[in-house]
Short mmCIF file of C-alpha atoms in Angstrom, two decimals:
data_model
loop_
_atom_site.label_atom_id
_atom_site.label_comp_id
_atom_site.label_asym_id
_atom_site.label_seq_id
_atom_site.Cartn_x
_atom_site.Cartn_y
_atom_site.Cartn_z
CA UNK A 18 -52.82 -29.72 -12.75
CA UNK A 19 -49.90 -28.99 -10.99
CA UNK A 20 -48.70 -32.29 -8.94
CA UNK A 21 -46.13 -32.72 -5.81
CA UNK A 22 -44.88 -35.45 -4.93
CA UNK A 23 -43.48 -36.54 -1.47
CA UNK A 24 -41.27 -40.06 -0.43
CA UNK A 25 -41.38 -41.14 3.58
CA UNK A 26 -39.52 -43.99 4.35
CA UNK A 27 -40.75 -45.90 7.03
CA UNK A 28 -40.00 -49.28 8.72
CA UNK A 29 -42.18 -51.76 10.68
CA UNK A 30 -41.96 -54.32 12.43
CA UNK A 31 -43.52 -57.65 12.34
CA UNK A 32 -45.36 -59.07 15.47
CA UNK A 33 -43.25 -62.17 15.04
CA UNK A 34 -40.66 -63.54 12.93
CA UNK A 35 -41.73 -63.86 9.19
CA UNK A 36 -39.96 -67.45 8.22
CA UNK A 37 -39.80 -68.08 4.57
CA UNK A 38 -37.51 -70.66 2.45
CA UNK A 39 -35.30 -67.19 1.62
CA UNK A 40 -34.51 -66.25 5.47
CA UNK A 41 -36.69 -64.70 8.32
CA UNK A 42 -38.23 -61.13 8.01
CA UNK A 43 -38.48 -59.40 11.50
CA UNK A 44 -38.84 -55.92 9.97
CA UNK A 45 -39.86 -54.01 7.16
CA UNK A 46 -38.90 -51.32 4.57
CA UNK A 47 -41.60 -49.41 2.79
CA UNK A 48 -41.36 -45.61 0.67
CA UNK A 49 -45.07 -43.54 0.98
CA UNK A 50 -45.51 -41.19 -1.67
CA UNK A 51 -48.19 -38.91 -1.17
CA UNK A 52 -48.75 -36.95 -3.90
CA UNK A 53 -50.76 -33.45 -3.70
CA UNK A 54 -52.67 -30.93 -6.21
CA UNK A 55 -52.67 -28.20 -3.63
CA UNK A 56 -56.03 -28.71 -2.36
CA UNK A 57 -56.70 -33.13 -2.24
CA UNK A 58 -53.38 -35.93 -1.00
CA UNK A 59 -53.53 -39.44 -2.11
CA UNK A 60 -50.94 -41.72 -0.36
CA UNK A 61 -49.33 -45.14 -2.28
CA UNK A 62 -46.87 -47.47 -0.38
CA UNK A 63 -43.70 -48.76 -2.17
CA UNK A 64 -42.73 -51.94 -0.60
CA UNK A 65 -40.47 -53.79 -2.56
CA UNK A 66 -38.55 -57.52 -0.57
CA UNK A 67 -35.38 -57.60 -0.41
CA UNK A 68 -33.98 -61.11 -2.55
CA UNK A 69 -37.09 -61.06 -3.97
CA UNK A 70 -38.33 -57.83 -5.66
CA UNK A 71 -37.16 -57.09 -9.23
CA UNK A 72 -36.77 -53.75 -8.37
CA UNK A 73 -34.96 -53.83 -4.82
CA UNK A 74 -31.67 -52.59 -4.97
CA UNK A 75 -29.15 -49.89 -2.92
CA UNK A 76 -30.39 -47.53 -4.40
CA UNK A 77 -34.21 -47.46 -4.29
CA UNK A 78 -35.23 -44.27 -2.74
CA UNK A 79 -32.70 -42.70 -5.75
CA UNK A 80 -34.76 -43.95 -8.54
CA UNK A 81 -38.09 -43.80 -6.93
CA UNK A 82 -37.43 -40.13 -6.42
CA UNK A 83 -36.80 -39.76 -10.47
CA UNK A 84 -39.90 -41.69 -11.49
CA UNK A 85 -41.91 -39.15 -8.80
CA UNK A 86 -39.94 -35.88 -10.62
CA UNK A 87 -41.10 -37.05 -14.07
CA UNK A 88 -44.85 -37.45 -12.49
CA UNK A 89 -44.30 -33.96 -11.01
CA UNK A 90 -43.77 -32.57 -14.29
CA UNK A 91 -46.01 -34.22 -17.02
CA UNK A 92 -48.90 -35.19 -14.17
CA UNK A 93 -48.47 -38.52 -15.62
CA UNK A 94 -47.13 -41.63 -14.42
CA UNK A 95 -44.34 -43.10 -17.10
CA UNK A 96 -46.08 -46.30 -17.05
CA UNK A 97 -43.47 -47.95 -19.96
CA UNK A 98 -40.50 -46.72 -18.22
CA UNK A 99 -41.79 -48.32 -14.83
CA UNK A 100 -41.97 -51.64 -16.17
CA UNK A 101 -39.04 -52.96 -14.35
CA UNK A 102 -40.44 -51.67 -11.27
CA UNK A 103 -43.37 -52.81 -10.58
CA UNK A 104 -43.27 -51.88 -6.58
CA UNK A 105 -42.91 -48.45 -7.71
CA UNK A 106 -45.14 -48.73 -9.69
CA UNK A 107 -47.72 -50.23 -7.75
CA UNK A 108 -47.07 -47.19 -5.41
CA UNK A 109 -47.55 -44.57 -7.42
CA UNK A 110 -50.79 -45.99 -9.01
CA UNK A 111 -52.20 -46.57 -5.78
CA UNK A 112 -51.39 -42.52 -4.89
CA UNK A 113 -53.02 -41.04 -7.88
CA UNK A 114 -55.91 -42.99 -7.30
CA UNK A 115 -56.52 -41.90 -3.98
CA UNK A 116 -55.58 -38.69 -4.97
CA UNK A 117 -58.89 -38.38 -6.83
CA UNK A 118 -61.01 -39.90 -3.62
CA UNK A 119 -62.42 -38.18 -1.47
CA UNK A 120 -60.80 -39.14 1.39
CA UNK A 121 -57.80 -40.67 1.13
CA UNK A 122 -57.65 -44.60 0.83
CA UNK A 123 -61.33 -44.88 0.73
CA UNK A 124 -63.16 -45.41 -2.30
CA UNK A 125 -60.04 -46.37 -5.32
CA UNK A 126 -62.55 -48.04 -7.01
CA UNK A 127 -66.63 -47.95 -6.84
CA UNK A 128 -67.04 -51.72 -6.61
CA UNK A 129 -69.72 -53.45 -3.50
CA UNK A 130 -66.27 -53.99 -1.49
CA UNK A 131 -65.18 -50.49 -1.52
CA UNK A 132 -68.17 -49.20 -0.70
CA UNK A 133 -68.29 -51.74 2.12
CA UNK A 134 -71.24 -53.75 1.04
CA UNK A 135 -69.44 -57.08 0.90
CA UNK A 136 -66.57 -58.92 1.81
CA UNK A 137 -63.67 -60.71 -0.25
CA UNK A 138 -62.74 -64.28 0.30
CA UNK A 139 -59.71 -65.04 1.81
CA UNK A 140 -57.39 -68.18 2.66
CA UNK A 141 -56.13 -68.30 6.03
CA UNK A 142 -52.16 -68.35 6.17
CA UNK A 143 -50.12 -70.59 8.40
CA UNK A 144 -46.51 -69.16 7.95
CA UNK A 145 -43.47 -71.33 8.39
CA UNK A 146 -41.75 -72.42 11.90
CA UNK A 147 -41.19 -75.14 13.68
CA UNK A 148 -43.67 -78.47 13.77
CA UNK A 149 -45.48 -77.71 16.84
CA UNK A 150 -45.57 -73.34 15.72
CA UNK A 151 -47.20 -74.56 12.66
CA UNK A 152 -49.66 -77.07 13.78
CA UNK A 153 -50.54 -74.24 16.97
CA UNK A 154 -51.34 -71.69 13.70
CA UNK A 155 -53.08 -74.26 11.61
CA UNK A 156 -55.10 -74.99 14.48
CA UNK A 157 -56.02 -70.80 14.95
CA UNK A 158 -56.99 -70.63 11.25
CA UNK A 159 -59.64 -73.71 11.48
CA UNK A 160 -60.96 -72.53 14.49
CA UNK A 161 -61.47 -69.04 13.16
CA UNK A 162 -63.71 -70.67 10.49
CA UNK A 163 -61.54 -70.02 7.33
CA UNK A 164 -62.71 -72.09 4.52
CA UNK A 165 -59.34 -72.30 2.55
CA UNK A 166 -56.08 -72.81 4.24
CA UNK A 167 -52.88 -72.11 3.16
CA UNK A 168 -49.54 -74.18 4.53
CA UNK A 169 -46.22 -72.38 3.73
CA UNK A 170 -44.05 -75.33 3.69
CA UNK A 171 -40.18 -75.94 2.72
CA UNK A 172 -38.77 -75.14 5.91
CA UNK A 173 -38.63 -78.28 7.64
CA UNK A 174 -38.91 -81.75 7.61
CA UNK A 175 -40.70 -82.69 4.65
CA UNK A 176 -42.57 -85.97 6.82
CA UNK A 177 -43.34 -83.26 9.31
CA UNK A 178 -45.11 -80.89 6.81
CA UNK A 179 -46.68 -84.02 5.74
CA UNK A 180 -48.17 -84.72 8.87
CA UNK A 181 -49.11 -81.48 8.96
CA UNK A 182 -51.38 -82.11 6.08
CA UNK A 183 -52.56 -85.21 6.88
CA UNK A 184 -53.92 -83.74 10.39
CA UNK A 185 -55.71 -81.29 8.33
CA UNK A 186 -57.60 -84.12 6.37
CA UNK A 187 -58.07 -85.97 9.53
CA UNK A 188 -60.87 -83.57 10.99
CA UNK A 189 -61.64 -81.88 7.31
CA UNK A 190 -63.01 -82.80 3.89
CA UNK A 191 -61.61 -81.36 1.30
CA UNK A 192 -65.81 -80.09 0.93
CA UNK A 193 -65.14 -78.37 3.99
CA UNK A 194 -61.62 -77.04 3.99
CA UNK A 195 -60.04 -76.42 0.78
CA UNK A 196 -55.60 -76.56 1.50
CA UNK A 197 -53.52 -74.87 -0.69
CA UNK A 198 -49.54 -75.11 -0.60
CA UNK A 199 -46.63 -72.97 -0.65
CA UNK A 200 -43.26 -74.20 -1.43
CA UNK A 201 -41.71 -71.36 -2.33
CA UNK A 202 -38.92 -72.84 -4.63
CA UNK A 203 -37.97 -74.89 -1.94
CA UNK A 204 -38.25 -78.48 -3.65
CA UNK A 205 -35.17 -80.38 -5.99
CA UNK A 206 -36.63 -80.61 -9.19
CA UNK A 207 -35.48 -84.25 -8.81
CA UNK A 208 -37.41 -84.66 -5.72
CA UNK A 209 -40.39 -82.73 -6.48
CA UNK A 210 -42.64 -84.78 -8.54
CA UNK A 211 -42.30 -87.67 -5.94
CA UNK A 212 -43.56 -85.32 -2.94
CA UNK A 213 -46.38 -83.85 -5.07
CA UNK A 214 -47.19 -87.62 -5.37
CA UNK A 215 -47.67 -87.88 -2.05
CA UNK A 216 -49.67 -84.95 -0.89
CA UNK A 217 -51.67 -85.57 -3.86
CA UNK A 218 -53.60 -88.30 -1.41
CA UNK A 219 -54.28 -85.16 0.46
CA UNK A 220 -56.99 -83.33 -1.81
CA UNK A 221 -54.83 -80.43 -2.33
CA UNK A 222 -56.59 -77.63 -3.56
CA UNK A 223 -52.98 -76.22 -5.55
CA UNK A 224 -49.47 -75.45 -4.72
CA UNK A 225 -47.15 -72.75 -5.39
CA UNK A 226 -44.06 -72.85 -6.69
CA UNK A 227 -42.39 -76.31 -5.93
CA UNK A 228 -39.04 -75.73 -7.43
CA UNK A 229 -37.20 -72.42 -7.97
CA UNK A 230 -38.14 -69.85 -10.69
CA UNK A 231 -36.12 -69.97 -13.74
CA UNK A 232 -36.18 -73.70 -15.13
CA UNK A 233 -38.84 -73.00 -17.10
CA UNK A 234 -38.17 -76.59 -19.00
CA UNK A 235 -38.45 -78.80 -15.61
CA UNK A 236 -41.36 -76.50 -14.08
CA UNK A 237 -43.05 -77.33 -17.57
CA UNK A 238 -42.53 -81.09 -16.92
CA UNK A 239 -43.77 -80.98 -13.76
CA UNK A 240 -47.04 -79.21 -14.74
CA UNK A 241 -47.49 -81.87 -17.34
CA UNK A 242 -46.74 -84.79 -15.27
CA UNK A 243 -48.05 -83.50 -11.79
CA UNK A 244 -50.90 -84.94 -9.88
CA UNK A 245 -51.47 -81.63 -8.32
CA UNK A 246 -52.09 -78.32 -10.11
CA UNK A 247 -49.71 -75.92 -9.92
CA UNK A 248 -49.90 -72.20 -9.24
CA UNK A 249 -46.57 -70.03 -10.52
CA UNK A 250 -45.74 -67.10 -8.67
CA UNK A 251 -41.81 -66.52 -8.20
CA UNK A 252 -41.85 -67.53 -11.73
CA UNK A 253 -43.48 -64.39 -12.52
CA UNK A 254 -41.33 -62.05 -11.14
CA UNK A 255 -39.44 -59.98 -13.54
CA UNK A 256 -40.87 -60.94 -16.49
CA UNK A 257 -42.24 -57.61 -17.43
CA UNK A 258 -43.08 -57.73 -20.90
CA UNK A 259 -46.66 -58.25 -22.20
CA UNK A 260 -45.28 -60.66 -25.00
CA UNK A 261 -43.38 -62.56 -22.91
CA UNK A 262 -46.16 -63.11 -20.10
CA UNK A 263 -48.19 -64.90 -22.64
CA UNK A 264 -44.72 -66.95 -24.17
CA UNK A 265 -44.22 -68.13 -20.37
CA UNK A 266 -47.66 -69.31 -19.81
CA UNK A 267 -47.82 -71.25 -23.08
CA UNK A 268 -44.57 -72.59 -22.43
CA UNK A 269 -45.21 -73.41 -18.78
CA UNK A 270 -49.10 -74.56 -19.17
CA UNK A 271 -49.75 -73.98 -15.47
CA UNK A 272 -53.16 -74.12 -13.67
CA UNK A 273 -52.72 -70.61 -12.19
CA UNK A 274 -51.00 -67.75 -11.59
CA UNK A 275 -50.55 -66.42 -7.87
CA UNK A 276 -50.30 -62.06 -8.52
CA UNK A 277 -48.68 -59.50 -6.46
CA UNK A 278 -48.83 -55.94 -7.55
CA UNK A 279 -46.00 -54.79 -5.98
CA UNK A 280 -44.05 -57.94 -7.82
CA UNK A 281 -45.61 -58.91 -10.87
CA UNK A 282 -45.90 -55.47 -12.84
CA UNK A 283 -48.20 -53.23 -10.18
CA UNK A 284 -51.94 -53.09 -11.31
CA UNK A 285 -51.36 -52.10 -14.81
CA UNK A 286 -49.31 -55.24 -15.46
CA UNK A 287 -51.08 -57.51 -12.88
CA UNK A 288 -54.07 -56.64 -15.48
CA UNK A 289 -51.93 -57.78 -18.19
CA UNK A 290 -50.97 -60.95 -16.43
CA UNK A 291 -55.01 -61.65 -15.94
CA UNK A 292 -55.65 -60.84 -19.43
CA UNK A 293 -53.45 -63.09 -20.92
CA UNK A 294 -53.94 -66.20 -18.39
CA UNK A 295 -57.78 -65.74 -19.50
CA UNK A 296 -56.39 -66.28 -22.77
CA UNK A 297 -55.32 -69.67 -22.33
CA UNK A 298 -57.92 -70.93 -19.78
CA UNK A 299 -55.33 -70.42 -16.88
CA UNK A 300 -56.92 -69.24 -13.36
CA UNK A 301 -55.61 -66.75 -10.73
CA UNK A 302 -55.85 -64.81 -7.74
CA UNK A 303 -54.33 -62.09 -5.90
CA UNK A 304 -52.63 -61.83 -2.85
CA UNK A 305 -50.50 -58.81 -0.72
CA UNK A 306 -47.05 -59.30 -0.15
CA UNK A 307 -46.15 -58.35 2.94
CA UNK A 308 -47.31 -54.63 2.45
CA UNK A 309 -48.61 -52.61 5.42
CA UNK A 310 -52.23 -51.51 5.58
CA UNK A 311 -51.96 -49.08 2.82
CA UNK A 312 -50.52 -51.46 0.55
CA UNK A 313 -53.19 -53.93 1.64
CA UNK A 314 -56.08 -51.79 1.22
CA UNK A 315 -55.34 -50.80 -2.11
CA UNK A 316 -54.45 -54.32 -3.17
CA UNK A 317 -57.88 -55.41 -1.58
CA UNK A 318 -60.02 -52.65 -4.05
CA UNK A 319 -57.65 -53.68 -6.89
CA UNK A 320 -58.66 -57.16 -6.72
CA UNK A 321 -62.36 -55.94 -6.68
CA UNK A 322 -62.42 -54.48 -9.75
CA UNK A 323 -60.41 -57.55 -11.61
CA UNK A 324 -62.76 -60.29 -10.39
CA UNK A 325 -66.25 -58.31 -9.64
CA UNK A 326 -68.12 -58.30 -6.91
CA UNK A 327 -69.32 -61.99 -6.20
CA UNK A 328 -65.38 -63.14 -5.86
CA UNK A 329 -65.82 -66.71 -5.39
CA UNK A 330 -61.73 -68.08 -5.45
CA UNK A 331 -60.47 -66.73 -1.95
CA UNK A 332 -57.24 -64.74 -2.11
CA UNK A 333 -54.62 -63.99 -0.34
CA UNK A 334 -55.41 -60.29 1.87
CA UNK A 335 -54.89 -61.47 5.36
CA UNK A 336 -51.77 -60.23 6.08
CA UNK A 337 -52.75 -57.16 7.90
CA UNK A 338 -52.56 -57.65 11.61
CA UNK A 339 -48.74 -59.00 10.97
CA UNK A 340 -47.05 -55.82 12.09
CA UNK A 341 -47.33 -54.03 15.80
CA UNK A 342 -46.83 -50.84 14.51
CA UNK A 343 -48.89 -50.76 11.15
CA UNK A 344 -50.97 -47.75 9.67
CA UNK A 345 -54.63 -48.04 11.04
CA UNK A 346 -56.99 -48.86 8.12
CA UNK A 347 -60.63 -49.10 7.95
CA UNK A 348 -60.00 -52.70 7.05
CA UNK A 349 -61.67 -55.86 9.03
CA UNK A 350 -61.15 -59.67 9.01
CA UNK A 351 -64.98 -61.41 9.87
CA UNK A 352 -65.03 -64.47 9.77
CA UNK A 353 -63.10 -65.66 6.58
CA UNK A 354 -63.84 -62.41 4.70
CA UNK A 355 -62.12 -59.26 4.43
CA UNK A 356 -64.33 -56.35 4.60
CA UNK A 357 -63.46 -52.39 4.13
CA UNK A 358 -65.67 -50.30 6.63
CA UNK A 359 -66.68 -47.15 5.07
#
């Protein structure tokens, strides 16, 4: 089967400013491939984040363009040599699958969600901003009926982000809202421990990341010693190697793992992440990254066929209606459920 292989770079453009502990995002950068037989299209969206991404660099159409000639001419994807790039990756996986659909971006995978029978569990996500931004957003998630909240915190006063919290608890049970945290890196290792002790009074669910990726020693410490679990997810980025996921997690001993394909390895190495965390009694989830709707969607089926179809852990997949010029998907928020309309 002769394949062909097209890159369109597009940009869009968040509704509002994306605040995270790295900077604000008011745009962004993604590559479509859409790759062709002659006859059927599939479409895949690299999105890679600047600071962030492994694979981001000056260069990134360049080398996305050589990975798409070599899938040109062997009609396979190098999967070994795309290790290091796991947006890329993620892209091209997602555009041979819907290659072989019927339609484009419908059915990657026959699980219940694809074929629109049920819904996936998701947290609702306050992003970061000011004290009164955050508390107006926190206050749009809990009336919208989400279940599981998730606070981005790191970007402002620490008391404030407690109060934040404790507001949450004031009107909700942790029975009837479960909160999950963010940091983001954002704490001092020599500071951490003490503010996990105190939002630990809070019934929190998990947080994310507390101190910056690469101390594997002190993040280990802190997993040991913490009253909250933890949930790695910077950590995870650029370690690559199926080896060397397992080393970290029996190094780090965390509670979970927070996956992003276009971060952590695309699907093939998002499964190896799963695999291995399975191993040693570690839980996970999966959430987007910032992708737009074609990212999403494919992310969304992913996730399907890792965890089945009676997904009880909600995940991260409601980042879809942050752009104002995304690409229309047959994707729907209800309630605190994402659905795919087919």
């Amino acid at each position: 089967m002769e394949l062909k292989v097209t890159i369109t770079e597009r940009v869009l453009h968040f509704k509002r400013p994306a605040m995270t502990s790295r900077g604000v995002y008011t745009e962004r950068r993604s590559w479509f491939v859409t790759v062709s037989d002659g006859e059927r299209c599939g479409v895949g969206e690299c999105a890679p984040l600047p600071d962030l991404s492994c694979d981001a660099r000056p260069n990134y159409g360049e080398v996305l363009r050589g990975f798409c000639d070599r899938l040109e001419q062997t009609g396979e994807i190098p999967y070994e040599a795309m290790r290091d790039f796991p947006s890329m990756l993620f892209g091209l996986e997602t555009a041979v699958l819907s290659l072989e659909c019927s339609t484009p971006h419908s059915t990657l995978y026959n699980t219940a969600f694809s074929r629109g029978e049920v819904g996936i569990p998701i947290n609702g996500l306050v992003w970061m901003g000011n004290y009164d931004e955050m508390l107006q957003r926190m206050e749009e998630k809990l009336e919208q009926g989400f279940g599981c909240v998730k606070l981005k915190i790191g970007a402002i006063d620490f008391d404030q982000e407690l109060e934040l919290v404790r507001r949450i608890r004031d009107r909700f049970s942790f029975h009837e809202v479960e909160l999950r945290l963010d940091a983001n890196g954002a704490f001092p290792f020599d500071e951490a421990l003490y503010k996990l002790e105190l939002l630990s009074q809070y019934n929190i669910h998990s947080i994310e990341q507390p101190i910056r990726q690469g101390q594997w020693a002190f993040m280990a410490k802190l997993c040991r010693e913490s009253p909250l679990p933890i949930a790695l997810d910077e950590e995870l980025i650029g370690v690559n190697d199926r080896e060397m996921k397992s080393h970290l997690l029996t190094v780090i001993k965390p509670a979970y793992i927070v996956l992003k394909p276009s971060l952590h390895g695309g699907m093939a190495g998002c499964r190896e992440w799963i695999a291995a965390a399975r191993e040693q009694g570690v839980g996970s989830w999966i959430t987007s990254a910032l992708e737009s709707n074609v990212g999403l969607n494919a992310i969304a089926q992913f996730c399907s066929s890792v965890y089945g179809d009676d997904i009880r852990i909600p995940q991260g997949l409601g980042t879809g209606q942050l752009f104002t010029d995304n690409i229309p998907m047959p994707l729907e928020i209800r309630g605190d459920r994402l659905w795919l309309k087919t």
